[in-house]
mmCIF file with all atom_site columns, C-alpha atoms in Angstrom:
data_model
loop_
_atom_site.group_PDB
_atom_site.id
_atom_site.type_symbol
_atom_site.label_atom_id
_atom_site.label_alt_id
_atom_site.label_comp_id
_atom_site.label_asym_id
_atom_site.label_entity_id
_atom_site.label_seq_id
_atom_site.pdbx_PDB_ins_code
_atom_site.Cartn_x
_atom_site.Cartn_y
_atom_site.Cartn_z
_atom_site.occupancy
_atom_site.B_iso_or_equiv
_atom_site.pdbx_formal_charge
_atom_site.auth_seq_id
_atom_site.auth_comp_id
_atom_site.auth_asym_id
_atom_site.auth_atom_id
_atom_site.pdbx_PDB_model_num
ATOM 1   C CA . UNK Q 1 1   ? 5.575   2.790   -11.067 1.00 0.00 ? 8   UNK Q CA 1
ATOM 2   C CA . UNK Q 1 2   ? 7.817   0.223   -9.401  1.00 0.00 ? 9   UNK Q CA 1
ATOM 3   C CA . UNK Q 1 3   ? 6.851   -0.781  -5.890  1.00 0.00 ? 10  UNK Q CA 1
ATOM 4   C CA . UNK Q 1 4   ? 8.920   -1.168  -2.739  1.00 0.00 ? 11  UNK Q CA 1
ATOM 5   C CA . UNK Q 1 5   ? 11.598  -3.814  -3.233  1.00 0.00 ? 12  UNK Q CA 1
ATOM 6   C CA . UNK Q 1 6   ? 12.970  -5.990  -0.458  1.00 0.00 ? 13  UNK Q CA 1
ATOM 7   C CA . UNK Q 1 7   ? 15.581  -8.706  -0.297  1.00 0.00 ? 14  UNK Q CA 1
ATOM 8   C CA . UNK Q 1 8   ? 16.039  -11.421 0.562   1.00 0.00 ? 15  UNK Q CA 1
ATOM 9   C CA . UNK Q 1 9   ? 12.491  -12.771 0.608   1.00 0.00 ? 16  UNK Q CA 1
ATOM 10  C CA . UNK Q 1 10  ? 13.369  -15.576 2.998   1.00 0.00 ? 17  UNK Q CA 1
ATOM 11  C CA . UNK Q 1 11  ? 16.188  -16.125 5.474   1.00 0.00 ? 18  UNK Q CA 1
ATOM 12  C CA . UNK Q 1 12  ? 16.908  -18.947 7.900   1.00 0.00 ? 19  UNK Q CA 1
ATOM 13  C CA . UNK Q 1 13  ? 19.643  -18.484 10.482  1.00 0.00 ? 20  UNK Q CA 1
ATOM 14  C CA . UNK Q 1 14  ? 20.796  -19.971 13.772  1.00 0.00 ? 21  UNK Q CA 1
ATOM 15  C CA . UNK Q 1 15  ? 20.288  -17.987 16.958  1.00 0.00 ? 22  UNK Q CA 1
ATOM 16  C CA . UNK Q 1 16  ? 23.160  -15.656 17.801  1.00 0.00 ? 23  UNK Q CA 1
ATOM 17  C CA . UNK Q 1 17  ? 23.975  -15.219 14.106  1.00 0.00 ? 24  UNK Q CA 1
ATOM 18  C CA . UNK Q 1 18  ? 23.606  -11.879 12.366  1.00 0.00 ? 25  UNK Q CA 1
ATOM 19  C CA . UNK Q 1 19  ? 21.361  -11.004 9.440   1.00 0.00 ? 26  UNK Q CA 1
ATOM 20  C CA . UNK Q 1 20  ? 20.699  -7.977  7.254   1.00 0.00 ? 27  UNK Q CA 1
ATOM 21  C CA . UNK Q 1 21  ? 17.702  -6.958  5.183   1.00 0.00 ? 28  UNK Q CA 1
ATOM 22  C CA . UNK Q 1 22  ? 17.647  -4.489  2.340   1.00 0.00 ? 29  UNK Q CA 1
ATOM 23  C CA . UNK Q 1 23  ? 14.896  -2.162  1.161   1.00 0.00 ? 30  UNK Q CA 1
ATOM 24  C CA . UNK Q 1 24  ? 14.589  0.032   -1.924  1.00 0.00 ? 31  UNK Q CA 1
ATOM 25  C CA . UNK Q 1 25  ? 11.637  2.416   -1.554  1.00 0.00 ? 32  UNK Q CA 1
ATOM 26  C CA . UNK Q 1 26  ? 9.482   3.903   -4.268  1.00 0.00 ? 33  UNK Q CA 1
ATOM 27  C CA . UNK Q 1 27  ? 11.431  6.590   -6.101  1.00 0.00 ? 34  UNK Q CA 1
ATOM 28  C CA . UNK Q 1 28  ? 10.954  10.018  -4.564  1.00 0.00 ? 35  UNK Q CA 1
ATOM 29  C CA . UNK Q 1 29  ? 9.443   8.823   -1.301  1.00 0.00 ? 36  UNK Q CA 1
ATOM 30  C CA . UNK Q 1 30  ? 11.005  10.705  1.592   1.00 0.00 ? 37  UNK Q CA 1
ATOM 31  C CA . UNK Q 1 31  ? 9.608   8.546   4.379   1.00 0.00 ? 38  UNK Q CA 1
ATOM 32  C CA . UNK Q 1 32  ? 10.703  4.955   4.971   1.00 0.00 ? 39  UNK Q CA 1
ATOM 33  C CA . UNK Q 1 33  ? 9.467   2.553   7.641   1.00 0.00 ? 40  UNK Q CA 1
ATOM 34  C CA . UNK Q 1 34  ? 10.592  -0.813  8.931   1.00 0.00 ? 41  UNK Q CA 1
ATOM 35  C CA . UNK Q 1 35  ? 7.929   -2.983  10.575  1.00 0.00 ? 42  UNK Q CA 1
ATOM 36  C CA . UNK Q 1 36  ? 8.100   -6.327  12.335  1.00 0.00 ? 43  UNK Q CA 1
ATOM 37  C CA . UNK Q 1 37  ? 5.101   -8.598  11.783  1.00 0.00 ? 44  UNK Q CA 1
ATOM 38  C CA . UNK Q 1 38  ? 4.912   -11.623 14.045  1.00 0.00 ? 45  UNK Q CA 1
ATOM 39  C CA . UNK Q 1 39  ? 2.598   -14.408 12.886  1.00 0.00 ? 46  UNK Q CA 1
ATOM 40  C CA . UNK Q 1 40  ? -0.979  -13.632 13.843  1.00 0.00 ? 47  UNK Q CA 1
ATOM 41  C CA . UNK Q 1 41  ? -0.280  -10.004 14.710  1.00 0.00 ? 48  UNK Q CA 1
ATOM 42  C CA . UNK Q 1 42  ? -0.372  -6.670  12.981  1.00 0.00 ? 49  UNK Q CA 1
ATOM 43  C CA . UNK Q 1 43  ? 2.792   -4.909  11.851  1.00 0.00 ? 50  UNK Q CA 1
ATOM 44  C CA . UNK Q 1 44  ? 4.708   -3.164  14.621  1.00 0.00 ? 51  UNK Q CA 1
ATOM 45  C CA . UNK Q 1 45  ? 6.833   -0.147  13.724  1.00 0.00 ? 52  UNK Q CA 1
ATOM 46  C CA . UNK Q 1 46  ? 10.525  -0.569  14.429  1.00 0.00 ? 53  UNK Q CA 1
ATOM 47  C CA . UNK Q 1 47  ? 11.944  2.609   12.900  1.00 0.00 ? 54  UNK Q CA 1
ATOM 48  C CA . UNK Q 1 48  ? 10.852  5.508   10.721  1.00 0.00 ? 55  UNK Q CA 1
ATOM 49  C CA . UNK Q 1 49  ? 13.151  7.611   8.549   1.00 0.00 ? 56  UNK Q CA 1
ATOM 50  C CA . UNK Q 1 50  ? 12.451  10.974  6.964   1.00 0.00 ? 57  UNK Q CA 1
ATOM 51  C CA . UNK Q 1 51  ? 15.025  11.274  4.170   1.00 0.00 ? 58  UNK Q CA 1
ATOM 52  C CA . UNK Q 1 52  ? 18.117  9.935   5.941   1.00 0.00 ? 59  UNK Q CA 1
ATOM 53  C CA . UNK Q 1 53  ? 17.207  11.108  9.443   1.00 0.00 ? 60  UNK Q CA 1
ATOM 54  C CA . UNK Q 1 54  ? 15.486  8.999   12.098  1.00 0.00 ? 61  UNK Q CA 1
ATOM 55  C CA . UNK Q 1 55  ? 12.011  10.240  13.088  1.00 0.00 ? 62  UNK Q CA 1
ATOM 56  C CA . UNK Q 1 56  ? 11.048  7.451   15.479  1.00 0.00 ? 63  UNK Q CA 1
ATOM 57  C CA . UNK Q 1 57  ? 13.020  4.459   16.726  1.00 0.00 ? 64  UNK Q CA 1
ATOM 58  C CA . UNK Q 1 58  ? 11.339  4.141   20.107  1.00 0.00 ? 65  UNK Q CA 1
ATOM 59  C CA . UNK Q 1 59  ? 10.382  0.493   19.549  1.00 0.00 ? 66  UNK Q CA 1
ATOM 60  C CA . UNK Q 1 60  ? 13.665  -0.634  18.009  1.00 0.00 ? 67  UNK Q CA 1
ATOM 61  C CA . UNK Q 1 61  ? 15.598  -3.020  20.318  1.00 0.00 ? 68  UNK Q CA 1
ATOM 62  C CA . UNK Q 1 62  ? 18.785  -1.071  19.992  1.00 0.00 ? 69  UNK Q CA 1
ATOM 63  C CA . UNK Q 1 63  ? 20.934  -3.627  21.767  1.00 0.00 ? 70  UNK Q CA 1
ATOM 64  C CA . UNK Q 1 64  ? 20.584  -5.955  18.781  1.00 0.00 ? 71  UNK Q CA 1
ATOM 65  C CA . UNK Q 1 65  ? 18.830  -4.096  15.973  1.00 0.00 ? 72  UNK Q CA 1
ATOM 66  C CA . UNK Q 1 66  ? 20.274  -1.312  13.859  1.00 0.00 ? 73  UNK Q CA 1
ATOM 67  C CA . UNK Q 1 67  ? 19.119  0.448   10.727  1.00 0.00 ? 74  UNK Q CA 1
ATOM 68  C CA . UNK Q 1 68  ? 20.450  3.027   8.358   1.00 0.00 ? 75  UNK Q CA 1
ATOM 69  C CA . UNK Q 1 69  ? 19.247  4.834   5.300   1.00 0.00 ? 76  UNK Q CA 1
ATOM 70  C CA . UNK Q 1 70  ? 22.012  5.798   2.948   1.00 0.00 ? 77  UNK Q CA 1
ATOM 71  C CA . UNK Q 1 71  ? 21.657  9.069   1.027   1.00 0.00 ? 78  UNK Q CA 1
ATOM 72  C CA . UNK Q 1 72  ? 17.958  9.115   1.851   1.00 0.00 ? 79  UNK Q CA 1
ATOM 73  C CA . UNK Q 1 73  ? 17.166  6.247   -0.505  1.00 0.00 ? 80  UNK Q CA 1
ATOM 74  C CA . UNK Q 1 74  ? 17.918  2.565   0.231   1.00 0.00 ? 81  UNK Q CA 1
ATOM 75  C CA . UNK Q 1 75  ? 17.837  1.218   3.753   1.00 0.00 ? 82  UNK Q CA 1
ATOM 76  C CA . UNK Q 1 76  ? 19.245  -1.769  5.612   1.00 0.00 ? 83  UNK Q CA 1
ATOM 77  C CA . UNK Q 1 77  ? 18.008  -3.336  8.827   1.00 0.00 ? 84  UNK Q CA 1
ATOM 78  C CA . UNK Q 1 78  ? 20.432  -5.517  10.778  1.00 0.00 ? 85  UNK Q CA 1
ATOM 79  C CA . UNK Q 1 79  ? 19.964  -7.907  13.654  1.00 0.00 ? 86  UNK Q CA 1
ATOM 80  C CA . UNK Q 1 80  ? 23.020  -8.974  15.634  1.00 0.00 ? 87  UNK Q CA 1
ATOM 81  C CA . UNK Q 1 81  ? 22.819  -11.351 17.437  1.00 0.00 ? 88  UNK Q CA 1
ATOM 82  C CA . UNK Q 1 82  ? 19.476  -12.872 16.496  1.00 0.00 ? 89  UNK Q CA 1
ATOM 83  C CA . UNK Q 1 83  ? 17.167  -14.479 19.042  1.00 0.00 ? 90  UNK Q CA 1
ATOM 84  C CA . UNK Q 1 84  ? 14.435  -17.043 18.547  1.00 0.00 ? 91  UNK Q CA 1
ATOM 85  C CA . UNK Q 1 85  ? 11.770  -14.392 19.179  1.00 0.00 ? 92  UNK Q CA 1
ATOM 86  C CA . UNK Q 1 86  ? 13.032  -12.383 16.207  1.00 0.00 ? 93  UNK Q CA 1
ATOM 87  C CA . UNK Q 1 87  ? 11.372  -14.884 13.868  1.00 0.00 ? 94  UNK Q CA 1
ATOM 88  C CA . UNK Q 1 88  ? 8.903   -12.739 11.948  1.00 0.00 ? 95  UNK Q CA 1
ATOM 89  C CA . UNK Q 1 89  ? 8.248   -11.011 8.649   1.00 0.00 ? 96  UNK Q CA 1
ATOM 90  C CA . UNK Q 1 90  ? 10.127  -7.732  8.302   1.00 0.00 ? 97  UNK Q CA 1
ATOM 91  C CA . UNK Q 1 91  ? 8.225   -5.257  6.195   1.00 0.00 ? 98  UNK Q CA 1
ATOM 92  C CA . UNK Q 1 92  ? 9.561   -2.125  4.603   1.00 0.00 ? 99  UNK Q CA 1
ATOM 93  C CA . UNK Q 1 93  ? 7.180   0.650   3.594   1.00 0.00 ? 100 UNK Q CA 1
ATOM 94  C CA . UNK Q 1 94  ? 7.629   4.059   2.018   1.00 0.00 ? 101 UNK Q CA 1
ATOM 95  C CA . UNK Q 1 95  ? 5.511   7.156   1.604   1.00 0.00 ? 102 UNK Q CA 1
ATOM 96  C CA . UNK Q 1 96  ? 5.687   10.590  0.075   1.00 0.00 ? 103 UNK Q CA 1
ATOM 97  C CA . UNK Q 1 97  ? 3.911   12.342  2.916   1.00 0.00 ? 104 UNK Q CA 1
ATOM 98  C CA . UNK Q 1 98  ? 1.905   11.598  5.999   1.00 0.00 ? 105 UNK Q CA 1
ATOM 99  C CA . UNK Q 1 99  ? -0.532  8.742   6.176   1.00 0.00 ? 106 UNK Q CA 1
ATOM 100 C CA . UNK Q 1 100 ? -0.239  6.794   2.912   1.00 0.00 ? 107 UNK Q CA 1
ATOM 101 C CA . UNK Q 1 101 ? 2.252   3.942   3.087   1.00 0.00 ? 108 UNK Q CA 1
ATOM 102 C CA . UNK Q 1 102 ? 3.211   1.481   0.394   1.00 0.00 ? 109 UNK Q CA 1
ATOM 103 C CA . UNK Q 1 103 ? 4.519   -1.842  1.630   1.00 0.00 ? 110 UNK Q CA 1
ATOM 104 C CA . UNK Q 1 104 ? 7.049   -4.187  0.118   1.00 0.00 ? 111 UNK Q CA 1
ATOM 105 C CA . UNK Q 1 105 ? 6.541   -7.978  0.079   1.00 0.00 ? 112 UNK Q CA 1
ATOM 106 C CA . UNK Q 1 106 ? 8.566   -8.468  3.263   1.00 0.00 ? 113 UNK Q CA 1
ATOM 107 C CA . UNK Q 1 107 ? 11.401  -10.742 4.353   1.00 0.00 ? 114 UNK Q CA 1
ATOM 108 C CA . UNK Q 1 108 ? 10.416  -13.843 6.295   1.00 0.00 ? 115 UNK Q CA 1
ATOM 109 C CA . UNK Q 1 109 ? 13.062  -14.547 8.942   1.00 0.00 ? 116 UNK Q CA 1
ATOM 110 C CA . UNK Q 1 110 ? 13.265  -17.873 10.742  1.00 0.00 ? 117 UNK Q CA 1
ATOM 111 C CA . UNK Q 1 111 ? 15.667  -18.135 13.674  1.00 0.00 ? 118 UNK Q CA 1
ATOM 112 C CA . UNK Q 1 112 ? 16.485  -21.708 14.717  1.00 0.00 ? 119 UNK Q CA 1
ATOM 113 C CA . UNK M 2 1   ? -1.016  -1.110  25.930  1.00 0.00 ? 13  UNK M CA 1
ATOM 114 C CA . UNK M 2 2   ? -2.787  -1.945  22.700  1.00 0.00 ? 14  UNK M CA 1
ATOM 115 C CA . UNK M 2 3   ? -4.066  1.274   21.199  1.00 0.00 ? 15  UNK M CA 1
ATOM 116 C CA . UNK M 2 4   ? -6.081  -0.315  18.393  1.00 0.00 ? 16  UNK M CA 1
ATOM 117 C CA . UNK M 2 5   ? -8.248  -3.357  19.089  1.00 0.00 ? 17  UNK M CA 1
ATOM 118 C CA . UNK M 2 6   ? -9.677  -5.312  16.167  1.00 0.00 ? 18  UNK M CA 1
ATOM 119 C CA . UNK M 2 7   ? -12.417 -7.923  16.052  1.00 0.00 ? 19  UNK M CA 1
ATOM 120 C CA . UNK M 2 8   ? -13.242 -10.584 15.122  1.00 0.00 ? 20  UNK M CA 1
ATOM 121 C CA . UNK M 2 9   ? -9.977  -12.479 14.768  1.00 0.00 ? 21  UNK M CA 1
ATOM 122 C CA . UNK M 2 10  ? -11.459 -14.567 11.964  1.00 0.00 ? 22  UNK M CA 1
ATOM 123 C CA . UNK M 2 11  ? -14.599 -14.384 9.865   1.00 0.00 ? 23  UNK M CA 1
ATOM 124 C CA . UNK M 2 12  ? -16.278 -16.782 7.456   1.00 0.00 ? 24  UNK M CA 1
ATOM 125 C CA . UNK M 2 13  ? -18.858 -15.382 5.051   1.00 0.00 ? 25  UNK M CA 1
ATOM 126 C CA . UNK M 2 14  ? -20.788 -16.861 2.162   1.00 0.00 ? 26  UNK M CA 1
ATOM 127 C CA . UNK M 2 15  ? -20.297 -15.423 -1.294  1.00 0.00 ? 27  UNK M CA 1
ATOM 128 C CA . UNK M 2 16  ? -22.565 -12.448 -1.760  1.00 0.00 ? 28  UNK M CA 1
ATOM 129 C CA . UNK M 2 17  ? -22.820 -11.780 1.967   1.00 0.00 ? 29  UNK M CA 1
ATOM 130 C CA . UNK M 2 18  ? -21.681 -8.778  3.997   1.00 0.00 ? 30  UNK M CA 1
ATOM 131 C CA . UNK M 2 19  ? -18.391 -8.899  5.904   1.00 0.00 ? 31  UNK M CA 1
ATOM 132 C CA . UNK M 2 20  ? -18.056 -6.587  8.893   1.00 0.00 ? 32  UNK M CA 1
ATOM 133 C CA . UNK M 2 21  ? -14.824 -5.976  10.788  1.00 0.00 ? 33  UNK M CA 1
ATOM 134 C CA . UNK M 2 22  ? -14.637 -3.663  13.775  1.00 0.00 ? 34  UNK M CA 1
ATOM 135 C CA . UNK M 2 23  ? -11.891 -1.619  15.383  1.00 0.00 ? 35  UNK M CA 1
ATOM 136 C CA . UNK M 2 24  ? -11.716 0.497   18.516  1.00 0.00 ? 36  UNK M CA 1
ATOM 137 C CA . UNK M 2 25  ? -9.019  2.986   19.409  1.00 0.00 ? 37  UNK M CA 1
ATOM 138 C CA . UNK M 2 26  ? -7.960  4.784   22.560  1.00 0.00 ? 38  UNK M CA 1
ATOM 139 C CA . UNK M 2 27  ? -5.857  7.751   21.481  1.00 0.00 ? 39  UNK M CA 1
ATOM 140 C CA . UNK M 2 28  ? -8.124  10.700  20.685  1.00 0.00 ? 40  UNK M CA 1
ATOM 141 C CA . UNK M 2 29  ? -5.272  12.351  18.801  1.00 0.00 ? 41  UNK M CA 1
ATOM 142 C CA . UNK M 2 30  ? -5.562  9.791   16.000  1.00 0.00 ? 42  UNK M CA 1
ATOM 143 C CA . UNK M 2 31  ? -6.785  11.531  12.862  1.00 0.00 ? 43  UNK M CA 1
ATOM 144 C CA . UNK M 2 32  ? -6.308  9.034   10.057  1.00 0.00 ? 44  UNK M CA 1
ATOM 145 C CA . UNK M 2 33  ? -7.828  5.557   9.932   1.00 0.00 ? 45  UNK M CA 1
ATOM 146 C CA . UNK M 2 34  ? -6.804  3.277   7.049   1.00 0.00 ? 46  UNK M CA 1
ATOM 147 C CA . UNK M 2 35  ? -7.711  -0.307  6.319   1.00 0.00 ? 47  UNK M CA 1
ATOM 148 C CA . UNK M 2 36  ? -5.160  -2.601  4.728   1.00 0.00 ? 48  UNK M CA 1
ATOM 149 C CA . UNK M 2 37  ? -5.650  -5.879  2.863   1.00 0.00 ? 49  UNK M CA 1
ATOM 150 C CA . UNK M 2 38  ? -2.924  -8.505  2.989   1.00 0.00 ? 50  UNK M CA 1
ATOM 151 C CA . UNK M 2 39  ? -2.696  -11.675 0.918   1.00 0.00 ? 51  UNK M CA 1
ATOM 152 C CA . UNK M 2 40  ? -0.350  -14.518 1.921   1.00 0.00 ? 52  UNK M CA 1
ATOM 153 C CA . UNK M 2 41  ? 3.247   -13.763 1.027   1.00 0.00 ? 53  UNK M CA 1
ATOM 154 C CA . UNK M 2 42  ? 2.490   -10.119 0.244   1.00 0.00 ? 54  UNK M CA 1
ATOM 155 C CA . UNK M 2 43  ? 2.803   -6.892  2.134   1.00 0.00 ? 55  UNK M CA 1
ATOM 156 C CA . UNK M 2 44  ? -0.296  -5.016  3.298   1.00 0.00 ? 56  UNK M CA 1
ATOM 157 C CA . UNK M 2 45  ? -1.933  -2.812  0.666   1.00 0.00 ? 57  UNK M CA 1
ATOM 158 C CA . UNK M 2 46  ? -4.060  0.233   1.418   1.00 0.00 ? 58  UNK M CA 1
ATOM 159 C CA . UNK M 2 47  ? -7.714  -0.531  0.772   1.00 0.00 ? 59  UNK M CA 1
ATOM 160 C CA . UNK M 2 48  ? -9.608  2.513   1.989   1.00 0.00 ? 60  UNK M CA 1
ATOM 161 C CA . UNK M 2 49  ? -9.080  5.233   4.591   1.00 0.00 ? 61  UNK M CA 1
ATOM 162 C CA . UNK M 2 50  ? -11.102 7.817   6.469   1.00 0.00 ? 62  UNK M CA 1
ATOM 163 C CA . UNK M 2 51  ? -10.538 10.972  8.478   1.00 0.00 ? 63  UNK M CA 1
ATOM 164 C CA . UNK M 2 52  ? -12.718 11.877  11.484  1.00 0.00 ? 64  UNK M CA 1
ATOM 165 C CA . UNK M 2 53  ? -14.426 14.788  9.763   1.00 0.00 ? 65  UNK M CA 1
ATOM 166 C CA . UNK M 2 54  ? -16.791 12.349  8.006   1.00 0.00 ? 66  UNK M CA 1
ATOM 167 C CA . UNK M 2 55  ? -18.836 9.462   9.383   1.00 0.00 ? 67  UNK M CA 1
ATOM 168 C CA . UNK M 2 56  ? -18.752 7.246   6.315   1.00 0.00 ? 68  UNK M CA 1
ATOM 169 C CA . UNK M 2 57  ? -16.683 6.669   3.200   1.00 0.00 ? 69  UNK M CA 1
ATOM 170 C CA . UNK M 2 58  ? -17.543 4.315   0.383   1.00 0.00 ? 70  UNK M CA 1
ATOM 171 C CA . UNK M 2 59  ? -15.368 3.005   -2.416  1.00 0.00 ? 71  UNK M CA 1
ATOM 172 C CA . UNK M 2 60  ? -17.006 0.372   -4.559  1.00 0.00 ? 72  UNK M CA 1
ATOM 173 C CA . UNK M 2 61  ? -18.001 -2.566  -2.354  1.00 0.00 ? 73  UNK M CA 1
ATOM 174 C CA . UNK M 2 62  ? -15.954 -1.275  0.595   1.00 0.00 ? 74  UNK M CA 1
ATOM 175 C CA . UNK M 2 63  ? -17.338 1.140   3.187   1.00 0.00 ? 75  UNK M CA 1
ATOM 176 C CA . UNK M 2 64  ? -15.809 2.581   6.344   1.00 0.00 ? 76  UNK M CA 1
ATOM 177 C CA . UNK M 2 65  ? -18.186 3.681   9.091   1.00 0.00 ? 77  UNK M CA 1
ATOM 178 C CA . UNK M 2 66  ? -16.668 5.977   11.710  1.00 0.00 ? 78  UNK M CA 1
ATOM 179 C CA . UNK M 2 67  ? -18.050 6.837   15.162  1.00 0.00 ? 79  UNK M CA 1
ATOM 180 C CA . UNK M 2 68  ? -15.866 9.507   16.748  1.00 0.00 ? 80  UNK M CA 1
ATOM 181 C CA . UNK M 2 69  ? -17.694 9.642   20.078  1.00 0.00 ? 81  UNK M CA 1
ATOM 182 C CA . UNK M 2 70  ? -17.427 5.887   20.548  1.00 0.00 ? 82  UNK M CA 1
ATOM 183 C CA . UNK M 2 71  ? -13.863 5.831   19.176  1.00 0.00 ? 83  UNK M CA 1
ATOM 184 C CA . UNK M 2 72  ? -14.805 3.029   16.828  1.00 0.00 ? 84  UNK M CA 1
ATOM 185 C CA . UNK M 2 73  ? -14.646 2.409   13.105  1.00 0.00 ? 85  UNK M CA 1
ATOM 186 C CA . UNK M 2 74  ? -15.602 -0.516  10.969  1.00 0.00 ? 86  UNK M CA 1
ATOM 187 C CA . UNK M 2 75  ? -15.078 -1.955  7.494   1.00 0.00 ? 87  UNK M CA 1
ATOM 188 C CA . UNK M 2 76  ? -18.051 -3.305  5.568   1.00 0.00 ? 88  UNK M CA 1
ATOM 189 C CA . UNK M 2 77  ? -17.514 -5.439  2.482   1.00 0.00 ? 89  UNK M CA 1
ATOM 190 C CA . UNK M 2 78  ? -20.691 -5.739  0.480   1.00 0.00 ? 90  UNK M CA 1
ATOM 191 C CA . UNK M 2 79  ? -21.329 -8.646  -1.907  1.00 0.00 ? 91  UNK M CA 1
ATOM 192 C CA . UNK M 2 80  ? -18.272 -10.461 -0.561  1.00 0.00 ? 92  UNK M CA 1
ATOM 193 C CA . UNK M 2 81  ? -16.356 -12.519 -3.135  1.00 0.00 ? 93  UNK M CA 1
ATOM 194 C CA . UNK M 2 82  ? -13.915 -15.423 -2.777  1.00 0.00 ? 94  UNK M CA 1
ATOM 195 C CA . UNK M 2 83  ? -11.199 -13.072 -4.057  1.00 0.00 ? 95  UNK M CA 1
ATOM 196 C CA . UNK M 2 84  ? -11.749 -10.939 -0.949  1.00 0.00 ? 96  UNK M CA 1
ATOM 197 C CA . UNK M 2 85  ? -10.380 -13.773 1.187   1.00 0.00 ? 97  UNK M CA 1
ATOM 198 C CA . UNK M 2 86  ? -7.393  -12.182 2.907   1.00 0.00 ? 98  UNK M CA 1
ATOM 199 C CA . UNK M 2 87  ? -6.267  -10.703 6.205   1.00 0.00 ? 99  UNK M CA 1
ATOM 200 C CA . UNK M 2 88  ? -7.544  -7.212  6.931   1.00 0.00 ? 100 UNK M CA 1
ATOM 201 C CA . UNK M 2 89  ? -5.831  -4.771  9.262   1.00 0.00 ? 101 UNK M CA 1
ATOM 202 C CA . UNK M 2 90  ? -7.184  -1.549  10.646  1.00 0.00 ? 102 UNK M CA 1
ATOM 203 C CA . UNK M 2 91  ? -4.729  1.139   11.631  1.00 0.00 ? 103 UNK M CA 1
ATOM 204 C CA . UNK M 2 92  ? -4.677  4.603   13.134  1.00 0.00 ? 104 UNK M CA 1
ATOM 205 C CA . UNK M 2 93  ? -2.188  7.428   13.054  1.00 0.00 ? 105 UNK M CA 1
ATOM 206 C CA . UNK M 2 94  ? -1.663  10.906  14.465  1.00 0.00 ? 106 UNK M CA 1
ATOM 207 C CA . UNK M 2 95  ? -0.454  13.197  11.709  1.00 0.00 ? 107 UNK M CA 1
ATOM 208 C CA . UNK M 2 96  ? 0.663   15.986  14.006  1.00 0.00 ? 108 UNK M CA 1
ATOM 209 C CA . UNK M 2 97  ? 3.027   14.237  16.390  1.00 0.00 ? 109 UNK M CA 1
ATOM 210 C CA . UNK M 2 98  ? 4.220   11.258  14.362  1.00 0.00 ? 110 UNK M CA 1
ATOM 211 C CA . UNK M 2 99  ? 3.838   11.861  10.680  1.00 0.00 ? 111 UNK M CA 1
ATOM 212 C CA . UNK M 2 100 ? 2.719   8.672   9.032   1.00 0.00 ? 112 UNK M CA 1
ATOM 213 C CA . UNK M 2 101 ? 3.406   6.390   11.996  1.00 0.00 ? 113 UNK M CA 1
ATOM 214 C CA . UNK M 2 102 ? 0.557   3.890   12.125  1.00 0.00 ? 114 UNK M CA 1
ATOM 215 C CA . UNK M 2 103 ? -0.582  1.676   14.966  1.00 0.00 ? 115 UNK M CA 1
ATOM 216 C CA . UNK M 2 104 ? -2.112  -1.524  13.606  1.00 0.00 ? 116 UNK M CA 1
ATOM 217 C CA . UNK M 2 105 ? -4.759  -3.876  14.905  1.00 0.00 ? 117 UNK M CA 1
ATOM 218 C CA . UNK M 2 106 ? -3.949  -7.574  15.044  1.00 0.00 ? 118 UNK M CA 1
ATOM 219 C CA . UNK M 2 107 ? -5.853  -8.420  11.897  1.00 0.00 ? 119 UNK M CA 1
ATOM 220 C CA . UNK M 2 108 ? -8.949  -10.325 10.808  1.00 0.00 ? 120 UNK M CA 1
ATOM 221 C CA . UNK M 2 109 ? -8.676  -13.343 8.554   1.00 0.00 ? 121 UNK M CA 1
ATOM 222 C CA . UNK M 2 110 ? -11.636 -13.303 6.176   1.00 0.00 ? 122 UNK M CA 1
ATOM 223 C CA . UNK M 2 111 ? -12.699 -16.405 4.299   1.00 0.00 ? 123 UNK M CA 1
ATOM 224 C CA . UNK M 2 112 ? -15.421 -16.046 1.686   1.00 0.00 ? 124 UNK M CA 1
ATOM 225 C CA . UNK M 2 113 ? -16.934 -19.402 0.770   1.00 0.00 ? 125 UNK M CA 1
ATOM 226 C CA . UNK M 2 114 ? -18.165 -19.871 -2.810  1.00 0.00 ? 126 UNK M CA 1
#
């Protein structure tokens, strides 16, 4: 069974630029999560999708972050404009029901 | 407000020793408590999980102990091996109100010395 795929693996941008991350969940998984993991901290949920609907985006900075899940499968997370404090690893996870989540390798973002 | 507090931040254990990582939570609605293992450059991977209807769960060398009244749970790694060196995260979720949404601790970096 293929795991959660993410791209790119690394991204370096200047502040105020925009960036987008892509996630392909495990086939058949209805739930998809985006997490932000700052160095030395645990993952923090940004947004949770159930199929292509948003379940929870309470911690998503909506003035600069946006996310969508097309046709209930792939998802993109966008940051525009980026700030220095957005430097982190962005993790995508998927699950087929409550509780169990399978994480991708993450995208390491550096904002200069 | 940090709902899941994890300690210690780092831990060094000799090969063959016991590694113990502790977590405390505040939200009594939490009903699922997983532990994740993360290697550098990888995403977290589920290691073992417990629900509050049992006080202990064991899988191989890994054991979760759960104390509902104290709102604490811990991970014990028996016969620790150098390959166990990784960052460990506890998490907690409330299945009823936020299906699958997990609140994570800040992690414990475990180093097992050969």
